[in-house]
Tab-separated table of C-alpha atoms and ligand atoms in Angstrom:
chain	number	residue	atom	x	y	z
A	1	MET	CA	-114.580	63.623	-99.304
A	2	ALA	CA	-115.250	67.203	-100.207
A	3	THR	CA	-113.398	68.474	-103.377
A	4	ILE	CA	-110.750	70.872	-102.642
A	5	ASP	CA	-110.820	74.282	-104.605
A	6	LYS	CA	-106.767	74.398	-105.186
A	7	THR	CA	-106.689	78.388	-105.965
A	8	GLN	CA	-108.557	78.843	-102.354
A	9	GLN	CA	-106.485	76.892	-100.959
A	10	ASP	CA	-103.511	78.738	-102.616
A	11	ALA	CA	-105.010	81.453	-101.943
A	12	GLU	CA	-105.354	79.939	-97.985
A	13	LYS	CA	-101.324	78.826	-97.721
A	14	LEU	CA	-100.035	82.321	-99.125
A	15	THR	CA	-102.314	83.842	-96.342
A	16	ALA	CA	-101.073	81.613	-93.097
A	17	ALA	CA	-96.934	81.916	-94.696
A	18	LEU	CA	-98.066	85.871	-94.419
A	19	ALA	CA	-99.227	85.771	-91.182
A	20	ALA	CA	-96.159	83.917	-90.019
A	21	VAL	CA	-93.404	85.741	-91.493
A	22	LYS	CA	-93.837	88.564	-89.005
A	23	PHE	CA	-92.935	87.150	-86.239
A	24	VAL	CA	-89.766	86.385	-87.900
A	25	LYS	CA	-86.825	89.907	-86.741
A	26	ASP	CA	-83.466	91.270	-87.434
A	27	GLY	CA	-80.916	89.109	-86.514
A	28	ASP	CA	-83.246	85.507	-85.968
A	29	VAL	CA	-82.148	82.135	-86.467
A	30	VAL	CA	-84.780	81.377	-88.463
A	31	GLY	CA	-86.081	77.242	-89.154
A	32	LEU	CA	-86.849	75.835	-92.783
A	33	GLY	CA	-89.638	73.834	-93.175
A	34	THR	CA	-90.567	71.907	-96.740
A	35	GLY	CA	-93.591	71.950	-98.462
A	36	SER	CA	-95.919	73.904	-100.769
A	37	THR	CA	-96.849	76.798	-98.118
A	38	THR	CA	-93.677	76.669	-96.337
A	39	THR	CA	-92.328	77.356	-99.858
A	40	PHE	CA	-94.624	81.056	-99.729
A	41	ALA	CA	-93.711	81.887	-97.170
A	42	ILE	CA	-89.757	81.012	-97.998
A	43	LYS	CA	-90.447	84.139	-100.666
A	44	GLU	CA	-91.818	86.574	-98.251
A	45	LEU	CA	-89.169	86.177	-96.254
A	46	GLY	CA	-86.800	85.868	-99.710
A	47	LYS	CA	-88.353	89.462	-100.967
A	48	ARG	CA	-87.754	91.258	-96.928
A	49	VAL	CA	-84.248	90.030	-97.160
A	50	LYS	CA	-84.075	92.153	-100.230
A	51	GLU	CA	-85.370	94.985	-98.783
A	52	GLY	CA	-83.003	94.702	-96.003
A	53	LEU	CA	-84.324	92.048	-93.341
A	54	GLN	CA	-81.034	90.079	-91.173
A	55	ILE	CA	-81.677	86.922	-90.740
A	56	THR	CA	-79.890	83.504	-91.169
A	57	ALA	CA	-81.443	80.724	-91.975
A	58	ALA	CA	-81.752	77.036	-90.495
A	59	ALA	CA	-83.357	74.013	-93.913
A	60	SER	CA	-85.290	70.722	-93.576
A	61	SER	CA	-85.051	69.543	-96.896
A	62	ILE	CA	-82.017	70.312	-99.614
A	63	ARG	CA	-84.874	71.486	-102.305
A	64	THR	CA	-85.615	74.225	-98.850
A	65	GLU	CA	-82.240	75.605	-99.575
A	66	GLU	CA	-81.610	75.850	-102.662
A	67	LEU	CA	-84.758	77.684	-102.207
A	68	ALA	CA	-83.565	79.438	-100.146
A	69	LYS	CA	-81.036	80.257	-101.257
A	70	SER	CA	-82.161	81.298	-104.557
A	71	PHE	CA	-83.731	83.939	-102.104
A	72	GLY	CA	-80.606	85.436	-100.945
A	73	ILE	CA	-81.369	83.023	-97.851
A	74	GLN	CA	-78.249	83.139	-96.554
A	75	ILE	CA	-78.352	78.724	-94.203
A	76	LEU	CA	-75.998	77.511	-92.346
A	77	ASP	CA	-75.350	74.046	-90.621
A	78	LEU	CA	-78.123	73.010	-88.939
A	79	GLY	CA	-75.875	70.515	-87.182
A	80	SER	CA	-74.276	72.564	-86.048
A	81	LEU	CA	-77.337	75.032	-83.801
A	82	SER	CA	-78.453	74.845	-80.309
A	83	THR	CA	-81.050	76.969	-81.008
A	84	ILE	CA	-82.852	78.855	-83.635
A	85	ASP	CA	-85.332	81.718	-83.041
A	86	VAL	CA	-88.805	80.923	-84.624
A	87	SER	CA	-89.379	77.969	-87.625
A	88	ILE	CA	-92.602	78.488	-90.245
A	89	ASP	CA	-93.515	74.628	-92.058
A	90	GLY	CA	-96.315	73.141	-93.330
A	91	ALA	CA	-98.284	70.208	-92.240
A	92	ASP	CA	-99.977	67.777	-93.513
A	93	GLU	CA	-102.845	67.066	-90.405
A	94	PHE	CA	-103.241	69.111	-87.485
A	95	THR	CA	-106.236	69.531	-83.921
A	96	GLU	CA	-106.628	72.071	-82.317
A	97	THR	CA	-104.196	70.246	-79.871
A	98	LEU	CA	-101.517	70.833	-81.574
A	99	ASP	CA	-100.598	67.257	-82.632
A	100	LEU	CA	-99.284	67.369	-86.371
A	101	ILE	CA	-98.833	64.807	-89.283
A	102	LYS	CA	-96.109	64.968	-91.244
A	103	GLY	CA	-93.807	64.044	-93.854
A	104	GLY	CA	-95.661	63.542	-96.824
A	105	GLY	CA	-92.527	65.366	-98.513
A	106	GLY	CA	-90.400	63.332	-97.122
A	107	ALA	CA	-88.112	65.972	-94.756
A	108	LEU	CA	-90.483	64.509	-91.802
A	109	PHE	CA	-86.454	63.989	-89.774
A	110	ARG	CA	-84.850	67.512	-89.928
A	111	GLU	CA	-87.896	68.792	-89.502
A	112	LYS	CA	-88.309	67.696	-86.540
A	113	ILE	CA	-84.647	67.837	-85.679
A	114	ILE	CA	-85.632	71.706	-85.997
A	115	ALA	CA	-88.959	71.623	-84.693
A	116	SER	CA	-87.012	70.253	-81.592
A	117	LEU	CA	-84.538	73.108	-81.512
A	118	SER	CA	-86.987	76.916	-81.973
A	119	LYS	CA	-88.489	78.868	-78.972
A	120	ASN	CA	-91.416	79.354	-80.935
A	121	ALA	CA	-91.999	76.387	-83.510
A	122	ILE	CA	-94.896	77.747	-85.837
A	123	ILE	CA	-96.459	75.701	-88.697
A	124	ILE	CA	-99.095	77.497	-91.661
A	125	THR	CA	-102.081	75.392	-92.969
A	126	ASP	CA	-105.264	75.970	-95.048
A	127	ALA	CA	-108.559	74.902	-93.049
A	128	SER	CA	-108.391	71.246	-95.020
A	129	LYS	CA	-105.420	70.543	-92.594
A	130	LYS	CA	-107.186	70.626	-89.897
A	131	VAL	CA	-109.110	67.392	-88.392
A	132	LYS	CA	-110.460	65.875	-85.419
A	133	LYS	CA	-108.279	63.087	-85.093
A	134	LEU	CA	-105.317	62.106	-86.768
A	135	GLY	CA	-104.865	59.513	-88.874
A	136	ALA	CA	-106.800	59.836	-92.155
A	137	PHE	CA	-103.231	61.161	-93.217
A	138	THR	CA	-101.028	58.046	-92.996
A	139	VAL	CA	-97.608	57.809	-90.720
A	140	PRO	CA	-94.600	58.629	-92.167
A	141	ILE	CA	-90.989	56.207	-90.952
A	142	GLU	CA	-87.842	56.355	-92.086
A	143	VAL	CA	-86.058	53.900	-91.229
A	144	ILE	CA	-82.692	53.145	-91.892
A	145	PRO	CA	-83.042	50.280	-95.081
A	146	LEU	CA	-80.796	47.530	-93.791
A	147	ALA	CA	-83.291	48.083	-90.352
A	148	TYR	CA	-86.527	48.060	-93.309
A	149	GLN	CA	-88.206	44.359	-93.037
A	150	TYR	CA	-87.556	45.195	-88.745
A	151	VAL	CA	-89.764	48.585	-88.799
A	152	PHE	CA	-92.145	47.485	-91.597
A	153	ASP	CA	-93.455	44.461	-88.351
A	154	GLN	CA	-92.655	46.319	-85.766
A	155	VAL	CA	-95.540	48.757	-87.329
A	156	THR	CA	-97.529	45.688	-87.963
A	157	GLU	CA	-97.593	44.673	-84.406
A	158	LEU	CA	-98.609	48.106	-83.862
A	159	SER	CA	-102.199	47.581	-86.031
A	160	GLY	CA	-99.728	50.108	-88.326
A	161	ARG	CA	-100.427	48.748	-91.968
A	162	GLY	CA	-97.512	49.925	-93.445
A	163	GLN	CA	-96.473	50.916	-97.392
A	164	LEU	CA	-93.448	51.588	-98.738
A	165	ARG	CA	-93.414	55.116	-100.423
A	166	SER	CA	-92.156	54.455	-103.487
A	167	VAL	CA	-91.567	56.999	-107.218
A	168	ALA	CA	-91.886	56.398	-110.211
A	169	HIS	CA	-91.793	52.062	-108.790
A	170	LYS	CA	-88.772	52.997	-107.668
A	171	PRO	CA	-88.094	53.226	-103.400
A	172	PHE	CA	-88.428	56.856	-102.371
A	173	ILE	CA	-85.389	58.125	-100.331
A	174	THR	CA	-85.287	60.971	-98.412
A	175	ASP	CA	-81.927	63.720	-97.861
A	176	ASN	CA	-80.989	61.778	-95.714
A	177	GLY	CA	-80.986	58.143	-97.558
A	178	ASN	CA	-83.313	56.581	-95.759
A	179	LEU	CA	-86.934	54.118	-96.047
A	180	ILE	CA	-89.873	55.699	-95.547
A	181	ILE	CA	-92.831	53.428	-94.555
A	182	ASP	CA	-95.910	55.419	-94.271
A	183	ALA	CA	-97.980	53.138	-91.920
A	184	ASP	CA	-102.161	52.950	-92.059
A	185	PHE	CA	-102.962	52.983	-88.715
A	186	GLY	CA	-106.747	54.645	-88.818
A	187	LEU	CA	-108.061	56.757	-87.033
A	188	ILE	CA	-105.648	58.209	-83.912
A	189	ASP	CA	-106.699	57.875	-80.502
A	190	HIS	CA	-104.133	59.082	-78.507
A	191	PRO	CA	-101.312	59.740	-81.218
A	192	ALA	CA	-99.404	60.564	-77.685
A	193	LYS	CA	-98.956	57.268	-77.131
A	194	LEU	CA	-98.995	55.442	-80.923
A	195	ALA	CA	-95.734	58.164	-81.243
A	196	SER	CA	-93.994	57.413	-77.478
A	197	ASP	CA	-94.398	53.347	-78.411
A	198	LEU	CA	-92.857	53.746	-82.483
A	199	ASN	CA	-90.101	55.587	-80.886
A	200	GLN	CA	-88.705	52.598	-79.277
A	201	ILE	CA	-88.949	50.955	-82.490
A	202	ASN	CA	-85.259	50.264	-83.049
A	203	GLY	CA	-84.108	51.477	-87.055
A	204	LEU	CA	-87.438	53.736	-86.292
A	205	LEU	CA	-85.115	57.180	-87.781
A	206	ALA	CA	-87.958	59.060	-86.591
A	207	HIS	CA	-91.530	59.078	-87.250
A	208	GLY	CA	-94.311	62.053	-88.737
A	209	LEU	CA	-96.344	62.108	-85.270
A	210	PHE	CA	-95.442	65.489	-84.532
A	211	ILE	CA	-96.511	65.952	-80.077
A	212	ASN	CA	-94.855	69.033	-77.788
A	213	LEU	CA	-93.698	70.108	-80.445
A	214	THR	CA	-95.447	73.261	-81.634
A	215	SER	CA	-95.571	76.961	-80.269
A	216	LYS	CA	-98.866	77.763	-83.008
A	217	VAL	CA	-101.012	76.692	-86.070
A	218	ILE	CA	-101.430	80.216	-88.239
A	219	MET	CA	-104.694	78.355	-90.271
A	220	SER	CA	-105.851	80.187	-92.374
A	221	GLU	CA	-109.896	79.681	-93.971
A	222	GLY	CA	-110.905	82.076	-97.135
A	223	THR	CA	-109.770	85.332	-95.641
A	224	ASP	CA	-109.721	85.192	-92.159
A	225	ILE	CA	-107.075	83.228	-89.616
A	226	ILE	CA	-107.263	81.393	-86.869
A	227	VAL	CA	-104.962	80.902	-84.389
A	228	PHE	CA	-104.259	78.126	-82.393
A	229	GLU	CA	-102.099	77.950	-79.533
B	1	LIG	C1	-92.922	67.837	-95.145
B	1	LIG	C2	-93.483	68.040	-94.703
B	1	LIG	C3	-95.046	69.250	-95.136
B	1	LIG	O1	-94.383	70.012	-93.929
B	1	LIG	C4	-96.024	68.838	-95.303
B	1	LIG	O2	-96.693	67.782	-95.923
B	1	LIG	C5	-97.221	69.983	-95.678
B	1	LIG	O3	-96.868	70.038	-96.934
B	1	LIG	P1	-97.771	71.545	-98.201
B	1	LIG	O4	-97.404	72.299	-97.584
B	1	LIG	O5	-97.070	70.979	-99.714
B	1	LIG	O6	-99.347	71.214	-98.090
B	1	LIG	O7	-94.212	67.703	-94.029
B	1	LIG	O8	-92.642	66.713	-95.211
Protein backbone atom coordinates (compact mmCIF):
# COMPACT_ATOMS: atom_id res chain seq x y z
CA MET A 1 0.00 0.00 0.00
CA ALA A 2 1.35 3.47 -0.93
CA THR A 3 2.32 5.63 2.02
CA ILE A 4 0.41 8.87 2.34
CA ASP A 5 2.24 12.10 3.13
CA LYS A 6 0.30 13.61 6.06
CA THR A 7 1.26 17.20 5.26
CA GLN A 8 0.15 16.74 1.65
CA GLN A 9 -3.04 15.04 2.81
CA ASP A 10 -3.87 17.88 5.21
CA ALA A 11 -3.24 20.43 2.44
CA GLU A 12 -5.69 18.53 0.22
CA LYS A 13 -8.28 18.36 3.02
CA LEU A 14 -7.99 22.12 3.51
CA THR A 15 -8.28 22.82 -0.23
CA ALA A 16 -11.43 20.69 -0.50
CA ALA A 17 -12.89 22.30 2.64
CA LEU A 18 -12.34 25.84 1.36
CA ALA A 19 -14.00 24.93 -1.95
CA ALA A 20 -17.04 23.50 -0.14
CA VAL A 21 -17.52 26.47 2.17
CA LYS A 22 -18.06 28.65 -0.91
CA PHE A 23 -21.45 26.94 -1.32
CA VAL A 24 -22.66 28.33 2.03
CA LYS A 25 -24.76 31.50 1.83
CA ASP A 26 -26.29 33.94 4.30
CA GLY A 27 -29.36 32.46 5.98
CA ASP A 28 -28.42 28.83 5.33
CA VAL A 29 -28.94 26.00 7.78
CA VAL A 30 -25.67 24.08 7.46
CA GLY A 31 -25.13 20.41 8.34
CA LEU A 32 -21.73 19.78 9.86
CA GLY A 33 -20.07 16.38 9.61
CA THR A 34 -17.39 14.91 11.82
CA GLY A 35 -13.70 14.25 11.31
CA SER A 36 -10.42 15.88 10.44
CA THR A 37 -11.49 17.05 6.96
CA THR A 38 -14.72 18.59 8.20
CA THR A 39 -12.77 20.33 10.95
CA PHE A 40 -11.04 22.43 8.27
CA ALA A 41 -14.47 23.46 6.95
CA ILE A 42 -15.82 24.29 10.41
CA LYS A 43 -12.79 26.49 11.13
CA GLU A 44 -13.29 28.33 7.84
CA LEU A 45 -17.01 28.76 8.50
CA GLY A 46 -16.18 30.11 11.94
CA LYS A 47 -13.87 32.66 10.33
CA ARG A 48 -16.62 33.74 7.94
CA VAL A 49 -19.17 33.96 10.75
CA LYS A 50 -16.82 36.37 12.55
CA GLU A 51 -16.70 38.38 9.31
CA GLY A 52 -20.50 38.59 9.25
CA LEU A 53 -21.81 35.43 7.55
CA GLN A 54 -25.19 34.57 9.09
CA ILE A 55 -25.82 30.85 9.38
CA THR A 56 -27.18 28.30 11.79
CA ALA A 57 -25.96 24.72 11.90
CA ALA A 58 -26.75 21.15 12.90
CA ALA A 59 -23.93 18.99 14.23
CA SER A 60 -23.35 15.30 13.55
CA SER A 61 -21.52 14.69 16.83
CA ILE A 62 -20.88 16.13 20.24
CA ARG A 63 -17.31 16.99 19.27
CA THR A 64 -18.45 18.81 16.13
CA GLU A 65 -21.04 20.70 18.17
CA GLU A 66 -18.40 21.80 20.66
CA LEU A 67 -15.98 22.79 17.92
CA ALA A 68 -18.61 24.77 16.00
CA LYS A 69 -19.76 26.57 19.15
CA SER A 70 -16.15 27.46 19.97
CA PHE A 71 -16.04 29.25 16.60
CA GLY A 72 -19.26 31.16 17.33
CA ILE A 73 -21.51 29.06 15.07
CA GLN A 74 -25.05 28.77 16.39
CA ILE A 75 -26.16 25.14 16.74
CA LEU A 76 -29.77 23.98 16.21
CA ASP A 77 -31.40 20.80 17.51
CA LEU A 78 -31.01 18.27 14.69
CA GLY A 79 -34.22 16.52 15.71
CA SER A 80 -36.29 19.64 15.05
CA LEU A 81 -35.18 20.19 11.44
CA SER A 82 -37.15 19.30 8.31
CA THR A 83 -34.48 20.41 5.90
CA ILE A 84 -30.84 21.46 5.71
CA ASP A 85 -29.67 23.80 2.94
CA VAL A 86 -26.15 22.48 2.60
CA SER A 87 -24.07 19.95 4.49
CA ILE A 88 -20.33 19.42 4.51
CA ASP A 89 -18.89 16.10 5.64
CA GLY A 90 -15.95 13.80 5.01
CA ALA A 91 -15.80 10.15 3.93
CA ASP A 92 -13.61 7.12 4.49
CA GLU A 93 -14.03 5.91 0.90
CA PHE A 94 -15.97 7.06 -2.15
CA THR A 95 -16.49 5.93 -5.72
CA GLU A 96 -17.09 8.05 -8.81
CA THR A 97 -20.75 6.99 -8.63
CA LEU A 98 -20.96 8.78 -5.25
CA ASP A 99 -21.31 5.68 -3.09
CA LEU A 100 -19.53 6.15 0.22
CA ILE A 101 -18.30 4.39 3.31
CA LYS A 102 -18.52 6.66 6.34
CA GLY A 103 -18.36 6.26 10.08
CA GLY A 104 -14.65 5.95 10.74
CA GLY A 105 -15.18 8.55 13.44
CA GLY A 106 -18.25 6.76 14.79
CA ALA A 107 -20.73 9.53 13.90
CA LEU A 108 -22.46 7.66 11.07
CA PHE A 109 -26.01 7.73 12.41
CA ARG A 110 -26.28 11.50 12.81
CA GLU A 111 -24.24 12.00 9.63
CA LYS A 112 -26.81 9.93 7.76
CA ILE A 113 -29.70 11.96 9.16
CA ILE A 114 -27.93 15.17 8.10
CA ALA A 115 -27.24 13.80 4.62
CA SER A 116 -30.88 12.69 4.32
CA LEU A 117 -32.12 16.18 5.25
CA SER A 118 -29.68 18.03 2.97
CA LYS A 119 -30.67 19.74 -0.27
CA ASN A 120 -26.98 19.91 -1.14
CA ALA A 121 -24.95 17.17 0.56
CA ILE A 122 -21.29 17.93 -0.10
CA ILE A 123 -18.54 15.44 0.73
CA ILE A 124 -14.97 16.71 0.96
CA THR A 125 -11.92 14.49 0.71
CA ASP A 126 -8.25 14.24 -0.05
CA ALA A 127 -7.22 12.04 -2.97
CA SER A 128 -6.59 8.94 -0.81
CA LYS A 129 -10.33 8.37 -0.29
CA LYS A 130 -11.21 7.64 -3.93
CA VAL A 131 -11.58 3.94 -4.73
CA LYS A 132 -12.80 1.86 -7.67
CA LYS A 133 -14.78 -0.43 -5.36
CA LEU A 134 -15.77 0.18 -1.75
CA GLY A 135 -14.66 -2.24 0.94
CA ALA A 136 -10.97 -1.91 1.73
CA PHE A 137 -12.24 0.21 4.64
CA THR A 138 -14.53 -1.87 6.86
CA VAL A 139 -18.21 -0.91 7.04
CA PRO A 140 -19.08 0.61 10.43
CA ILE A 141 -22.38 -0.61 11.85
CA GLU A 142 -23.98 1.11 14.83
CA VAL A 143 -25.91 -1.37 16.95
CA ILE A 144 -28.16 -1.00 19.96
CA PRO A 145 -26.31 -2.89 22.76
CA LEU A 146 -29.04 -5.38 23.60
CA ALA A 147 -29.17 -6.46 19.94
CA TYR A 148 -25.39 -6.80 19.65
CA GLN A 149 -25.03 -10.56 19.24
CA TYR A 150 -28.10 -10.84 17.02
CA VAL A 151 -26.83 -8.11 14.68
CA PHE A 152 -23.31 -9.56 14.73
CA ASP A 153 -24.67 -12.97 13.68
CA GLN A 154 -26.83 -11.44 10.93
CA VAL A 155 -23.80 -9.56 9.59
CA THR A 156 -21.91 -12.89 9.56
CA GLU A 157 -24.81 -14.42 7.57
CA LEU A 158 -24.23 -11.68 4.99
CA SER A 159 -20.55 -12.79 4.82
CA GLY A 160 -19.30 -9.85 6.87
CA ARG A 161 -16.44 -10.49 9.26
CA GLY A 162 -17.37 -8.28 12.19
CA GLN A 163 -15.26 -6.87 14.94
CA LEU A 164 -16.47 -4.88 17.92
CA ARG A 165 -14.86 -1.43 17.79
CA SER A 166 -12.85 -0.73 20.91
CA VAL A 167 -10.70 2.05 22.24
CA ALA A 168 -8.08 1.41 24.93
CA HIS A 169 -9.43 -2.16 25.40
CA LYS A 170 -12.97 -0.90 26.08
CA PRO A 171 -15.93 -0.95 23.68
CA PHE A 172 -16.26 2.31 21.75
CA ILE A 173 -19.56 3.97 22.70
CA THR A 174 -21.22 6.29 20.20
CA ASP A 175 -22.80 9.65 21.04
CA ASN A 176 -26.10 7.74 21.01
CA GLY A 177 -24.93 5.23 23.65
CA ASN A 178 -24.50 2.37 21.17
CA LEU A 179 -21.77 -0.01 19.99
CA ILE A 180 -20.04 -0.23 16.63
CA ILE A 181 -19.27 -3.39 14.68
CA ASP A 182 -16.67 -2.82 11.96
CA ALA A 183 -17.55 -5.34 9.28
CA ASP A 184 -15.24 -6.57 6.55
CA PHE A 185 -17.22 -7.64 3.48
CA GLY A 186 -14.18 -7.66 1.18
CA LEU A 187 -14.49 -5.52 -1.92
CA ILE A 188 -18.19 -4.80 -2.36
CA ASP A 189 -19.58 -5.53 -5.84
CA HIS A 190 -23.10 -4.33 -5.12
CA PRO A 191 -23.10 -1.67 -2.39
CA ALA A 192 -26.79 -0.75 -2.82
CA LYS A 193 -27.83 -4.41 -2.36
CA LEU A 194 -25.64 -4.80 0.72
CA ALA A 195 -27.02 -1.52 2.13
CA SER A 196 -30.55 -2.76 1.58
CA ASP A 197 -29.77 -6.16 3.22
CA LEU A 198 -28.25 -4.43 6.24
CA ASN A 199 -31.29 -2.14 6.50
CA GLN A 200 -33.45 -5.24 7.11
CA ILE A 201 -31.62 -6.23 10.33
CA ASN A 202 -33.58 -5.38 13.47
CA GLY A 203 -31.50 -3.65 16.14
CA LEU A 204 -29.09 -2.23 13.57
CA LEU A 205 -29.38 1.53 13.96
CA ALA A 206 -27.26 2.62 11.00
CA HIS A 207 -24.52 1.39 8.70
CA GLY A 208 -21.78 3.33 6.99
CA LEU A 209 -22.81 2.64 3.39
CA PHE A 210 -24.13 5.96 2.08
CA ILE A 211 -25.98 5.29 -1.18
CA ASN A 212 -27.85 8.05 -3.06
CA LEU A 213 -27.22 10.47 -0.23
CA THR A 214 -24.53 12.64 -1.82
CA SER A 215 -24.94 15.63 -4.15
CA LYS A 216 -21.26 16.04 -4.91
CA VAL A 217 -17.83 14.97 -3.77
CA ILE A 218 -15.18 17.69 -3.80
CA MET A 219 -11.81 15.96 -3.87
CA SER A 220 -8.48 17.72 -3.80
CA GLU A 221 -5.47 16.07 -5.41
CA GLY A 222 -2.24 18.02 -5.11
CA THR A 223 -3.40 21.56 -5.79
CA ASP A 224 -6.23 20.47 -8.12
CA ILE A 225 -9.88 20.32 -7.17
CA ILE A 226 -11.95 17.59 -8.82
CA VAL A 227 -15.72 17.58 -8.40
CA PHE A 228 -17.74 14.39 -8.84
CA GLU A 229 -21.50 14.86 -9.18
C1 LIG B 1 -16.95 10.18 10.79
C2 LIG B 1 -16.80 10.10 9.32
C3 LIG B 1 -15.71 10.90 8.71
O1 LIG B 1 -16.26 11.76 7.76
C4 LIG B 1 -14.74 9.96 8.05
O2 LIG B 1 -14.28 9.04 9.01
C5 LIG B 1 -13.56 10.72 7.45
O3 LIG B 1 -12.81 11.30 8.47
P1 LIG B 1 -11.54 12.19 8.18
O4 LIG B 1 -12.00 13.44 7.53
O5 LIG B 1 -10.91 12.42 9.53
O6 LIG B 1 -10.64 11.39 7.27
O7 LIG B 1 -17.53 9.43 8.63
O8 LIG B 1 -17.94 9.33 11.28
